[in-house]
Every structure is written in C-alpha cells, then in structure tokens.
Short mmCIF file of C-alpha atoms in Angstrom, two decimals:
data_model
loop_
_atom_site.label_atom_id
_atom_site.label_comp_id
_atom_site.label_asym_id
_atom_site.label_seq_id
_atom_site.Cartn_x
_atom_site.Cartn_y
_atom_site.Cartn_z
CA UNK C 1 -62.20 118.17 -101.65
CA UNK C 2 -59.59 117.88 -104.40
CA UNK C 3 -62.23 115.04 -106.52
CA UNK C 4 -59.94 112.46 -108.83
CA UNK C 5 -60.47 109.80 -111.66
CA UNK C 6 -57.95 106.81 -110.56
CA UNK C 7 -57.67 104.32 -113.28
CA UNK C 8 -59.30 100.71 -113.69
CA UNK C 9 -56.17 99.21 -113.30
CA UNK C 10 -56.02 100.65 -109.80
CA UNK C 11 -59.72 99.78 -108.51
CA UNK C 12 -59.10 96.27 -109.49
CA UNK C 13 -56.64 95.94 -107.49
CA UNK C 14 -59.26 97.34 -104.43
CA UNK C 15 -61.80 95.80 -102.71
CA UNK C 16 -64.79 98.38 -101.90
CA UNK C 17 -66.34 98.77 -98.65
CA UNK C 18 -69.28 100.42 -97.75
CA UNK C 19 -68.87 102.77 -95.21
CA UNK C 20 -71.65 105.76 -94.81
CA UNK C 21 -74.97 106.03 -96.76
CA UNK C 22 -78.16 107.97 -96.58
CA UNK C 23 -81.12 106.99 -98.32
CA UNK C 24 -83.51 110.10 -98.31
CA UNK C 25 -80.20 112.73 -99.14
CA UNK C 26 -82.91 115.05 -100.70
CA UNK C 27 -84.83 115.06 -97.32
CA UNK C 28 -82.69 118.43 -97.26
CA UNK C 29 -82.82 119.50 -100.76
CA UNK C 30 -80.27 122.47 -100.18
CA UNK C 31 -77.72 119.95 -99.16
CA UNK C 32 -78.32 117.70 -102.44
CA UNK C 33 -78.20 120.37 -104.44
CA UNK C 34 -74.90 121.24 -102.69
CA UNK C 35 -73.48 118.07 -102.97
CA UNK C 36 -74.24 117.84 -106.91
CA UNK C 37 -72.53 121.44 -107.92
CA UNK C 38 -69.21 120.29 -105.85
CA UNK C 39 -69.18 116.68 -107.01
CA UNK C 40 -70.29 117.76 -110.65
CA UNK C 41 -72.77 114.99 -110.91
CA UNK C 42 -76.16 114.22 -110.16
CA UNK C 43 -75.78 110.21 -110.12
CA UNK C 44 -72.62 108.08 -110.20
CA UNK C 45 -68.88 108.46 -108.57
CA UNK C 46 -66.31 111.02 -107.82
CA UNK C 47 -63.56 109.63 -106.06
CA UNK C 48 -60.77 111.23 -103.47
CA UNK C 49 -57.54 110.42 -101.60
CA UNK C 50 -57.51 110.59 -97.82
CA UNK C 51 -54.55 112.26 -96.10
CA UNK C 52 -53.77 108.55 -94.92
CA UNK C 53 -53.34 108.03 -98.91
CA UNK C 54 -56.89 106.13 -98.63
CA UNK C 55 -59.13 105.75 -101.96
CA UNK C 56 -63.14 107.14 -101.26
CA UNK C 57 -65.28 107.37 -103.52
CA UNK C 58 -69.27 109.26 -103.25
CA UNK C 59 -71.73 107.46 -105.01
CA UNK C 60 -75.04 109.50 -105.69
CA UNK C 61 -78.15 107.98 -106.69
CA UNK C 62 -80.97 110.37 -109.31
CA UNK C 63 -84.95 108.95 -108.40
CA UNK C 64 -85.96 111.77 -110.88
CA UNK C 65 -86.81 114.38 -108.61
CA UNK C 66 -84.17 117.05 -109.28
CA UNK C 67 -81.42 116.17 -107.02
CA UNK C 68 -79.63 113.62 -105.82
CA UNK C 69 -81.76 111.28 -103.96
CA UNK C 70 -78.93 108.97 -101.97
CA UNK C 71 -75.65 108.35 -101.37
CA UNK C 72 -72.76 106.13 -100.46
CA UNK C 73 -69.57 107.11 -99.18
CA UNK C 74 -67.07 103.77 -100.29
CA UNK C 75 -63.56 102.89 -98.33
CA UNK C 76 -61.27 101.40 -101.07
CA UNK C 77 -58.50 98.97 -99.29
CA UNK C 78 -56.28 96.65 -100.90
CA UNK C 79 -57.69 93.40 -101.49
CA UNK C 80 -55.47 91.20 -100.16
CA UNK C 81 -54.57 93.69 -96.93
CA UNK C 82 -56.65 93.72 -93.66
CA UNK C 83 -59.33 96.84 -93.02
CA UNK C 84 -56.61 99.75 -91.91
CA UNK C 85 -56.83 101.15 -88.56
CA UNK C 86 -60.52 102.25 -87.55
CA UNK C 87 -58.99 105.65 -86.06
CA UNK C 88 -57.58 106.94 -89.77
CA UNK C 89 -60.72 105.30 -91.63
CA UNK C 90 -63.02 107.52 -88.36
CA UNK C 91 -60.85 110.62 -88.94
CA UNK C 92 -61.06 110.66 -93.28
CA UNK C 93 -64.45 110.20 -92.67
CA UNK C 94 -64.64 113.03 -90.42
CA UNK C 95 -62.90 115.11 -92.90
CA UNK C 96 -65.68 114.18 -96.05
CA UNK C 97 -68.33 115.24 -93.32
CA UNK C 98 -66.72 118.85 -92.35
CA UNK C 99 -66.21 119.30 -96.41
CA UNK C 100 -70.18 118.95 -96.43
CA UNK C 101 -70.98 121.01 -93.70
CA UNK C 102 -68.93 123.67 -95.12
CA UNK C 103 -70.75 123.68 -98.69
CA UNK C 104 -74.18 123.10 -97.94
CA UNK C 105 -75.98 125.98 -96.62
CA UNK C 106 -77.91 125.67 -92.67
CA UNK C 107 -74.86 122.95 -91.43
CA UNK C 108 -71.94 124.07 -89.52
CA UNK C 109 -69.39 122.47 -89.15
CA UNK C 110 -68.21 123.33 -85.60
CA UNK C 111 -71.92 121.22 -84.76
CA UNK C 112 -70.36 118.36 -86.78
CA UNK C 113 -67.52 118.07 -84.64
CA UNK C 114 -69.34 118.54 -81.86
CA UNK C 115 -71.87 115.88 -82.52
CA UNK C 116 -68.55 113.57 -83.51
CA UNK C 117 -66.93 114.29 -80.22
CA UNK C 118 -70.41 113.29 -78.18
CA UNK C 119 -70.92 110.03 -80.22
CA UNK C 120 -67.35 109.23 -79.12
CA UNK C 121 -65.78 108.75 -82.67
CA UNK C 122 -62.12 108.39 -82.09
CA UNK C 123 -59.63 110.24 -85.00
CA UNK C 124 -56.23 109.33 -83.30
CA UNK C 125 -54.38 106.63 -81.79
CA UNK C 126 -56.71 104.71 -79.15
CA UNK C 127 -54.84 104.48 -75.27
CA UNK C 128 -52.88 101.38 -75.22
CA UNK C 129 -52.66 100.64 -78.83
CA UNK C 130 -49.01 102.11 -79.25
CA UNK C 131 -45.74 101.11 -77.59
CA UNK C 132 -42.89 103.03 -76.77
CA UNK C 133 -39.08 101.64 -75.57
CA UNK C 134 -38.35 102.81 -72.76
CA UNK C 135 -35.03 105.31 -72.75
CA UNK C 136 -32.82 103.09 -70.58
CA UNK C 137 -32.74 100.91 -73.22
CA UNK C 138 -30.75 102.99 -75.35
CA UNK C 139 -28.27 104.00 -72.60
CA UNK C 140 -24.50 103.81 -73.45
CA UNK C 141 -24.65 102.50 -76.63
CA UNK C 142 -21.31 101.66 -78.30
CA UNK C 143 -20.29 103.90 -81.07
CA UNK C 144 -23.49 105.90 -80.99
CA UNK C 145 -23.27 109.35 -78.74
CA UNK C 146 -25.65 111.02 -80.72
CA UNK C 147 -28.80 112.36 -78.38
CA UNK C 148 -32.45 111.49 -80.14
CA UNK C 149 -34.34 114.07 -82.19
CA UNK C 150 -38.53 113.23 -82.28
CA UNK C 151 -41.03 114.83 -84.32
CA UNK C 152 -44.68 113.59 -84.35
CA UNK C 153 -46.10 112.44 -87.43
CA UNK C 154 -50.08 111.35 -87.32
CA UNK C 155 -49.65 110.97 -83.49
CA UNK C 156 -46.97 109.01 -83.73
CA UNK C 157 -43.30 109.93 -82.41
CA UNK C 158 -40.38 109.40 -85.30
CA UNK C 159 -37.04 109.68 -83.64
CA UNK C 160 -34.03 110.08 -85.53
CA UNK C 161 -30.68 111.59 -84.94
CA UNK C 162 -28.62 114.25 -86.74
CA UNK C 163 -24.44 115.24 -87.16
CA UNK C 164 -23.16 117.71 -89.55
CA UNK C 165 -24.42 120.42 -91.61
CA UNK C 166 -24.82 121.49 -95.25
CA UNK C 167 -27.25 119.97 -97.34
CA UNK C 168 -28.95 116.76 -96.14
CA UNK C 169 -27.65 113.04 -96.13
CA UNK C 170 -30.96 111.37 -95.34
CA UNK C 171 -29.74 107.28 -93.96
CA UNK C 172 -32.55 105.21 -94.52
CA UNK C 173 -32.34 101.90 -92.56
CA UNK C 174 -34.39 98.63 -93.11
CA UNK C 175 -35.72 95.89 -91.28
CA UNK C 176 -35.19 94.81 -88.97
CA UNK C 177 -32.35 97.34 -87.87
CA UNK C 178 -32.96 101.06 -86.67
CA UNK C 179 -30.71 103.96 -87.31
CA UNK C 180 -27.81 102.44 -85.00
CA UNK C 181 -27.21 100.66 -88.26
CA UNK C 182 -25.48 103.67 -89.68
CA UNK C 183 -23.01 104.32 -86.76
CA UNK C 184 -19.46 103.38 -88.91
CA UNK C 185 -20.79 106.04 -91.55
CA UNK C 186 -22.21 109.13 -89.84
CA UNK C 187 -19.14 110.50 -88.78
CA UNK C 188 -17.24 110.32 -92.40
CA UNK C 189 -20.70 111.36 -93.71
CA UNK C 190 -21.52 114.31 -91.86
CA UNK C 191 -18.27 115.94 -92.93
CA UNK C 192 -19.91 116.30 -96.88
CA UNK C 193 -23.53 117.36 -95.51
CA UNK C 194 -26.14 117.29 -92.53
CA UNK C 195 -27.07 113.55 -91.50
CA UNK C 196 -29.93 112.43 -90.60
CA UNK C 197 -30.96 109.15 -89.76
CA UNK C 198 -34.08 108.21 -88.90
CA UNK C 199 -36.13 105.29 -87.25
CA UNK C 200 -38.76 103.79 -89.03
CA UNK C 201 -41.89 103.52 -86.95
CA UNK C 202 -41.91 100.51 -85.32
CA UNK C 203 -38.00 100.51 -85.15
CA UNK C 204 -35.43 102.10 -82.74
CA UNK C 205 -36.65 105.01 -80.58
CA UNK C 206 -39.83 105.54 -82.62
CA UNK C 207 -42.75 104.64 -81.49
CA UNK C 208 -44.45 101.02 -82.28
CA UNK C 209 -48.25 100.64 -82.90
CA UNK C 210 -48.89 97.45 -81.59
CA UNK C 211 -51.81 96.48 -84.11
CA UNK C 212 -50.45 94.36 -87.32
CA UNK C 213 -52.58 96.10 -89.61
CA UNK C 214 -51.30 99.13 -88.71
CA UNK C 215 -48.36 98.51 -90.81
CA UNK C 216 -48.79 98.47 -94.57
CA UNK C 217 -46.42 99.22 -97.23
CA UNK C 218 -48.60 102.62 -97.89
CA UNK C 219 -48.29 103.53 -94.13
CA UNK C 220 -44.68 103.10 -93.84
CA UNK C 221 -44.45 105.15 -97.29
CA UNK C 222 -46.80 108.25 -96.19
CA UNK C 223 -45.02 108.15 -92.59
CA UNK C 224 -41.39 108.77 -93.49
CA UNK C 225 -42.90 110.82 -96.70
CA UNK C 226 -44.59 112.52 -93.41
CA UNK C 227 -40.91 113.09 -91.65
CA UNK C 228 -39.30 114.32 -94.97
CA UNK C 229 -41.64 117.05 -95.39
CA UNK C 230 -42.02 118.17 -91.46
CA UNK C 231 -38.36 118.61 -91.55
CA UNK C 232 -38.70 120.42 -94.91
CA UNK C 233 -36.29 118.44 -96.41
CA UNK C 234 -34.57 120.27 -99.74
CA UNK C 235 -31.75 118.94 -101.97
CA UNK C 236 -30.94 115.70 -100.09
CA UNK C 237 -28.86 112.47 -100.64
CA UNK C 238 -30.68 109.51 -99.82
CA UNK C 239 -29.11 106.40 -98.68
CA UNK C 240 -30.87 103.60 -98.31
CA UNK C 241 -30.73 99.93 -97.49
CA UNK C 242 -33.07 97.27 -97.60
CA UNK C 243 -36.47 98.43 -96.64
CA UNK C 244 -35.01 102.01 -96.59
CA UNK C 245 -35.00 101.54 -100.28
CA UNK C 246 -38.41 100.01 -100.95
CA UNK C 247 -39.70 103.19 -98.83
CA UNK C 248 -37.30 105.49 -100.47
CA UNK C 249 -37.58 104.54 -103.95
CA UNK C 250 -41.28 105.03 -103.85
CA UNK C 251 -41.15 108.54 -102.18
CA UNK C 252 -38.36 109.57 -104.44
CA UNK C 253 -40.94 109.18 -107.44
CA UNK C 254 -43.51 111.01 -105.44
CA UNK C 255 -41.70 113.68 -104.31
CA UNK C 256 -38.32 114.04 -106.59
CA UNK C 257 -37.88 117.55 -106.15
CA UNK C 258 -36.81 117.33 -102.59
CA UNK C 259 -33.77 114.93 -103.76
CA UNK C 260 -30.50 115.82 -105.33
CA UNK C 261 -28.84 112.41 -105.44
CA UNK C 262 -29.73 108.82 -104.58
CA UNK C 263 -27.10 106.04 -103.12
CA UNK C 264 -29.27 102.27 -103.13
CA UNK C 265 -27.54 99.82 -101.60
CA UNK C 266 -28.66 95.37 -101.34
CA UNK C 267 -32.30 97.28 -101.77
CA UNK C 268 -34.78 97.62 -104.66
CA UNK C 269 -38.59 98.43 -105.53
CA UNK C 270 -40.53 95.19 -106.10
CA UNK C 271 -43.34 95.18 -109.09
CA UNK C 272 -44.29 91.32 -107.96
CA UNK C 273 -41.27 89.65 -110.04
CA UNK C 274 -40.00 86.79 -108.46
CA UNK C 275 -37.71 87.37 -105.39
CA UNK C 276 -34.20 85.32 -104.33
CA UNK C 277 -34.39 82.14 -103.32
CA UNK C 278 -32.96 83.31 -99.83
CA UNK C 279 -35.14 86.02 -99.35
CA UNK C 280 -37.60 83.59 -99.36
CA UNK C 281 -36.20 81.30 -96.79
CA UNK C 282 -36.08 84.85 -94.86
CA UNK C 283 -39.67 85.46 -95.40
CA UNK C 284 -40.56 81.69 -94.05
CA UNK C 285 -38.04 81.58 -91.06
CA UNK C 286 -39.64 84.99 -89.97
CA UNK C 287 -43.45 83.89 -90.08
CA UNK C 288 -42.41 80.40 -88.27
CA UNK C 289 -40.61 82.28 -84.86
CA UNK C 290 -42.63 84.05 -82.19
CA UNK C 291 -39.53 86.90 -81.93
CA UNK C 292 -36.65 87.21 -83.51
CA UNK C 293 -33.31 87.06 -81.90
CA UNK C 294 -31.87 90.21 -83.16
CA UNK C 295 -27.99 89.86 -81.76
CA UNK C 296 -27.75 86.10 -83.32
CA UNK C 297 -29.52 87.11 -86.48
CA UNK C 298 -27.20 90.69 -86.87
CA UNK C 299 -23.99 87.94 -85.94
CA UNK C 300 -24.99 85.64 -88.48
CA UNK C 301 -26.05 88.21 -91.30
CA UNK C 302 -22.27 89.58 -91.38
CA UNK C 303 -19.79 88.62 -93.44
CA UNK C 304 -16.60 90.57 -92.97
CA UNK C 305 -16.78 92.59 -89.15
CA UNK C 306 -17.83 90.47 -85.80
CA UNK C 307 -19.97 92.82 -83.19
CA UNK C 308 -19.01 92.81 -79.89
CA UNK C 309 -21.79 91.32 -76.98
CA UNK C 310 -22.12 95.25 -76.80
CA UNK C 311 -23.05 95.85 -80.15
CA UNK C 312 -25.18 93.37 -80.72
CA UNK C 313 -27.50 93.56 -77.55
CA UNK C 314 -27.80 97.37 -79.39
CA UNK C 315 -29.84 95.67 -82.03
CA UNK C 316 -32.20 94.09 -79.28
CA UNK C 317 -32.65 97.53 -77.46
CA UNK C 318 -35.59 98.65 -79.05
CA UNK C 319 -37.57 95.21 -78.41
CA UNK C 320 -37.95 95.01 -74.90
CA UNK C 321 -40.41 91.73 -75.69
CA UNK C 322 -42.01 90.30 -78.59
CA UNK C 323 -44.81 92.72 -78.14
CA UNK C 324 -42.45 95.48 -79.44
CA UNK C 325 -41.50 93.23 -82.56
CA UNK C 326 -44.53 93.60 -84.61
CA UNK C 327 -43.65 95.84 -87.66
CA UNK C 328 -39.92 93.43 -87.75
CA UNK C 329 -42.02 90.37 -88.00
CA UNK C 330 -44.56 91.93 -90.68
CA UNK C 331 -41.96 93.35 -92.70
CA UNK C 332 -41.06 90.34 -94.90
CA UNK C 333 -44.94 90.27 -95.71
CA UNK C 334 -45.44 93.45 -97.47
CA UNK C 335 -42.56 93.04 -100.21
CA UNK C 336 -44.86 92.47 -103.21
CA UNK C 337 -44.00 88.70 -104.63
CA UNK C 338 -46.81 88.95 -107.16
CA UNK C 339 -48.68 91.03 -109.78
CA UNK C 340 -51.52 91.44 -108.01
CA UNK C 341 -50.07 92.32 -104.49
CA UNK C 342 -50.91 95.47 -102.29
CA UNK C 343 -48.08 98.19 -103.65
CA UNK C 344 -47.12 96.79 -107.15
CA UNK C 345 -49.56 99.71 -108.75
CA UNK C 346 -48.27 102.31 -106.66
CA UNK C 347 -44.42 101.33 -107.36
CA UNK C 348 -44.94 101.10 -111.32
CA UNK C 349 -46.29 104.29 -110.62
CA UNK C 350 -43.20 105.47 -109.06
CA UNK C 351 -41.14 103.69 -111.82
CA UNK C 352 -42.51 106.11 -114.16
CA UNK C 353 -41.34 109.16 -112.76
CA UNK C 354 -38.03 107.30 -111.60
CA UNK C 355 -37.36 106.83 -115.21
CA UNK C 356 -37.01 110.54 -116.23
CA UNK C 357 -34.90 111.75 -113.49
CA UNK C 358 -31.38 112.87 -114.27
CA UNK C 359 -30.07 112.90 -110.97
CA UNK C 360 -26.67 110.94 -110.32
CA UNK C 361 -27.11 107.62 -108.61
CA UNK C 362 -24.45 105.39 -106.89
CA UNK C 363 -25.20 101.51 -106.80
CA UNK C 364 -23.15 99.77 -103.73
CA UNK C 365 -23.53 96.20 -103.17
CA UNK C 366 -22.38 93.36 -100.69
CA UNK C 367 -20.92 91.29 -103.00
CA UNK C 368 -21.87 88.53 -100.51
CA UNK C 369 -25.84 89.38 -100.51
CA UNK C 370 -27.84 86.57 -101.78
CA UNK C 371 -31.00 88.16 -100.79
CA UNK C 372 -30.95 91.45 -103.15
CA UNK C 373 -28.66 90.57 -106.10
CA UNK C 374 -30.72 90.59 -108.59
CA UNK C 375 -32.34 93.56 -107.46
CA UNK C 376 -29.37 95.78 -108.98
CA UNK C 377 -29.56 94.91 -112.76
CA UNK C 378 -33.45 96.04 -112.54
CA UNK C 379 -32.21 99.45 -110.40
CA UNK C 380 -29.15 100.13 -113.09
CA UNK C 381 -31.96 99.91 -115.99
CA UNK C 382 -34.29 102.21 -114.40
CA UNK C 383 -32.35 105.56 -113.98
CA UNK C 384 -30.56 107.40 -116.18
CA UNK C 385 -27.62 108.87 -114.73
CA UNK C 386 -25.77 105.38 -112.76
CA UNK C 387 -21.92 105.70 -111.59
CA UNK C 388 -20.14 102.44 -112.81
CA UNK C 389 -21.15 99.19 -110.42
CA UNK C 390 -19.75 99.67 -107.13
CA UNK C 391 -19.50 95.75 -105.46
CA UNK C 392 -18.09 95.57 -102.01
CA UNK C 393 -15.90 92.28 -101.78
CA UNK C 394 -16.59 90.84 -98.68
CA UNK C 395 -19.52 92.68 -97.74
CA UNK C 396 -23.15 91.24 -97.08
CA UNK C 397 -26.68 92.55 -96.75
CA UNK C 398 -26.27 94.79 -93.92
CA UNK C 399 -23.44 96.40 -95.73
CA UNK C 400 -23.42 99.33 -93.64
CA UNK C 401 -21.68 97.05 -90.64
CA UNK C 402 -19.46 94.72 -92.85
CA UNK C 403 -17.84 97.85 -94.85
CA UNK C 404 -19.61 101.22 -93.39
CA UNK C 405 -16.40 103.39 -93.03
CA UNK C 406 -15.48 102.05 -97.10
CA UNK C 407 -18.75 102.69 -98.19
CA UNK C 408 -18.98 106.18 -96.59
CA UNK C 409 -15.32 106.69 -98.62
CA UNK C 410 -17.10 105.95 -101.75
CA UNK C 411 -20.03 108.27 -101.21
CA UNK C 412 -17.53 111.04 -100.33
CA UNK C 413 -15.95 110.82 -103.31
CA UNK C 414 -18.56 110.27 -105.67
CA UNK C 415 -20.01 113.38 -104.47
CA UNK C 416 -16.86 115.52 -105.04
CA UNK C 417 -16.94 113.88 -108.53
CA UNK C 418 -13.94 112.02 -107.95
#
C-alpha cells in the first residue's frame, strides 16, 4: 500500500463516504500494532489511490491504550458524480483487506478471499450489466476492411483495429463516433507508422456497460490509459478528436513518456471555463432525446463530404437500440463547464506537466467548427513546441470525414519535417 498526502484543494472537491469500520481494532492487538507501523500513525489519516484511480483514506482512532483502538476505511467520490460501480468500490476494498492480512501476523490472506468469495462479494462486472453489439452489425462496412483486434481491460473488451508498422499512430475518436471515423486516414497514415485505432468503451465494437454511472470522465481516462499500456505503447503519435482529446490530453500529462508527438484536432482539455454557445445547444439537444439518430446527426454535422445511406447506417452499427447508447448520451455531461466540476483538478493537474513538454504538436481545425473554436487559442498557449495554425477551409467538427485524406497529407508531412 503505496500511502499518499493529496492536497486540500483536491478533498474539497470530494465528498467522503464511509465505507468499513471496526470499533474494538485492538480486540487483536497484533493487528493494531500492525496497522500503526505500516500506516505510520497511531490516530488520524493516511490516504491511497485505488487501481480504479479511487481516493481511500484509513482513519485510526488512539483511546490511550497503546494502539490504535478503531478505524474507518473512507471512499472519496466526486461530489457532484453518482457512487461508482459497487463491483470496483467491492474489489479496492478487497485489495485494502488482503494488504492487512498480509502485514498483520495470525491472518492469511488466502482465508480472506475465501471468506469474500462465501459472503458473495462481487469484484467484476455483475451478469447482465454489460452489452455487447453483436458482429453482424459490423458486416461489410464501406471503406473499412480492417478485421477487429480486442484486448480486455478491467473485464471489459476494447476493440480496436490496426494497419501499418513502425512506430505507433494512436487515432483517438470522440463521441459519439467509434474508430470507423478514421477510415479516409488510416491508409495514408499507416504508410509513416503502425495505426491503431481504438473504440472507446461504450463505442464501436467495445463493449458497453449499461449502468450510467459507470461512465465518468476518470473511467474513460484510466480505461484507454488501461489499453495504452497493455499494448505497451512506446514513442507514439496521438491523434485525437473531440473526446479523443479530452481523454488524450489528460493521459498525455500522466504518462508523457510513452508519446513522441501530439496532433489535436476541434478538441481541448476543459478546466470549467465557459464552453461555445453551440456546444451547449449540443449538450441540451442530447439530454432532451431518448436516442440519438446517429446517420442524420453524422449528415448534418458535415460540412464539405455527403455519406452515402451506407456510410451513415455505419455510424448506427454499434447501437442496436437505445440501450446500447448510454456512454453517447452521457458524454456531453462529463465536459467540466465549471470550477468546481468532477475532472477540473485532475486536468490542471495534467496542464502542469503539459506545459514542460517539448514534443512537436500539430493544431488542425475545421474552420467550420463552432463547437471547439475557442478551444485552440487555450491548446496553442499551453505547449511549447506548436507548428504554425493549421485551419481546414471547409471542414467541420468531425474533420476526419469532411477533409480526412488532407488532413492525413498534413500529418505526413509534418512528420518528415516538411
């Protein structure tokens, strides 16, 4: 147990929730004592991240007899997100309670887990609670032959497909598109490097919890982060689009030394400053519908290119019903709008460390996109080392259809140094 000291700008923006506590703790002095030596304390709080990127924290309690006398083990959540998913709170909780067993002398922690599995205490993804689309949905897709790559990331499967080789060219798509999204510029692509071009959970092949408060900005963040590192991703471009870049951006400053360049395109990372005026009609039309209508929204989102009936019923494939549409239609909800919103601390975080990279970024923009405009002028002043603006006359948000093959032209050459 790796013990931490987060700051008090972080807790306030956490809401603490008691979750395990024993009130005679020196009933079994050796495990007291045990508890004190690792936690370096007798009374008051250490505090840990979870593997799910939770905040604990172990309160101990001194009555004067030697030892610790009680504890409580807190959950910290964001305060204005729902409880996360009982199975990853169950399964850090399991984790604090094999690090016990396996400093305190007389436990073991093989009867821990057994006494877990008895009581029924459930670490993974309950039956039922995840959907998958089912294959036939994706059959003979127009412009897209590639065949589906999965890994398994916390249980859940991440699909994504790959062309090429050489160093990585990681596509990162947003919402609410999938990695078809990227067809015009894999094949130009994947002659400078190895593509790969993921789903997001909850989009394309990958599988789609069907819980809404299974998808947070942190989850998204530590599930991709989660892909990136399973693939043992080393010197990569990113590319990234909309939500691709809100995810990106943030695991970029967490993890820089997997990344050699960084291509941002109509995305940013939000610190709670005021958003477009049409990204807020976005937000508003996408809380007011039961589903969204993915071919009419792709047809009306484009500026320059018109899909074929094809191509747009691609868009639709992964959302056999509204059921499947759950992370599209809480999406628009988890860009922080305000100070005080859940991922604003962990962005400014990411800032920081954005800040003193030197790697070469390229800025492309739809000229045409109302929604992220003014996100550019905030990414130019972060990072050091920006290619001259690159705006792409006709293009819109989903720049990637309106000007892909262009757009891949520019990212060639900007690589070569051209």
């Amino acid at each position: 147990m790796k013990f931490l000291r987060p700051s008090d700008e972080e807790l306030a923006l956490l809401r603490a929730d008691p979750l395990v506590w024993d009130q005679e703790l020196d009933v079994r002095p050796e495990v007291a004592e045990a508890i004190e030596r690792a936690a370096g304390i007798r009374a008051g709080r250490v505090y840990w991240r979870s593997k799910h990127d939770h905040l604990y924290a172990l309160e101990l309690a001194d009555l004067g007899r030697g030892r610790p006398s009680m504890a409580m083990v807190y959950g910290h959540w964001d305060r204005y997100e729902p409880r996360p998913p009982e199975h990853e709170i169950d399964a850090d909780l399991m984790a604090f309670n094999l690090w016990v067993a396996e400093i305190a002398p007389g436990l073991d922690p093989a009867d821990v887990a057994k006494v877990a599995q008895f009581a029924g205490v459930k670490t993974t993804w309950p039956p039922g609670s995840v959907l998958r689309t089912p294959d036939d949905r994706f059959a003979n897709l127009p412009g897209f032959p590639y065949e589906p790559k999965c890994l398994e990331i916390e249980g859940l499967r991440m699909a994504y497909v790959e062309h090429g080789s050489g160093d990585p060219i990681l596509l990162l798509h947003g919402e609410p598109t999938w990695s078809y999204l990227y067809r015009h510029m894999i094949p130009p692509l994947a002659a400078a490097g190895r593509v790969i071009a993921p789903d997001l959970v909850g989009f394309g092949r990958s599988d789609k919890p069907a819980a809404t408060n299974a998808y947070t900005y942190k989850s998204h963040t530590r599930w991709l982060r989660g892909f990136i590192e399973a693939l043992d991703l080393q010197r990569i471009t990113m590319v990234c689009q909309d939500w691709g870049g809100l995810l990106g951006l943030r695991i970029l400053g967490q993890i820089p030394e997997r990344f050699s360049r960084l291509v941002a395109m109509n995305t940013g990372i939000s610190i709670g400053d005021p958003r477009s005026e049409a990204f807020y009609r976005w937000r508003r039309f996408s809380q007011r519908v039961e589903a969204l209508d993915l071919p009419m929204l792709m047809r009306n989102s484009l500026v320059k290119r018109k899909l074929s009936d094809e191509e747009a019923a691609a868009y639709a494939a992964p959302f056999p019903s509204k059921e499947y549409q759950t992370a599209a239609l809480v999406f628009p909800l988890l860009v922080p709008v305000r100070s005080d919103y859940p991922g604003v601390y962990e962005n400014r975080q990411a800032i920081e460390r954005l800040k003193t990279l030197e790697l070469p970024v390229l800025l492309a923009w739809g000229a045409e996109d109302a929604i992220t405009r003014p996100a550019e002028p905030f990414l130019r002043s972060i990072f050091r080392n920006v290619a001259p603006p690159l705006s792409i006359a006709g293009a819109g948000h989903f720049i990637q259809e309106d000007a892909g093959e262009e757009v891949a032209g520019h990212i060639i050459s900007w690589m070569k140094g051209k």
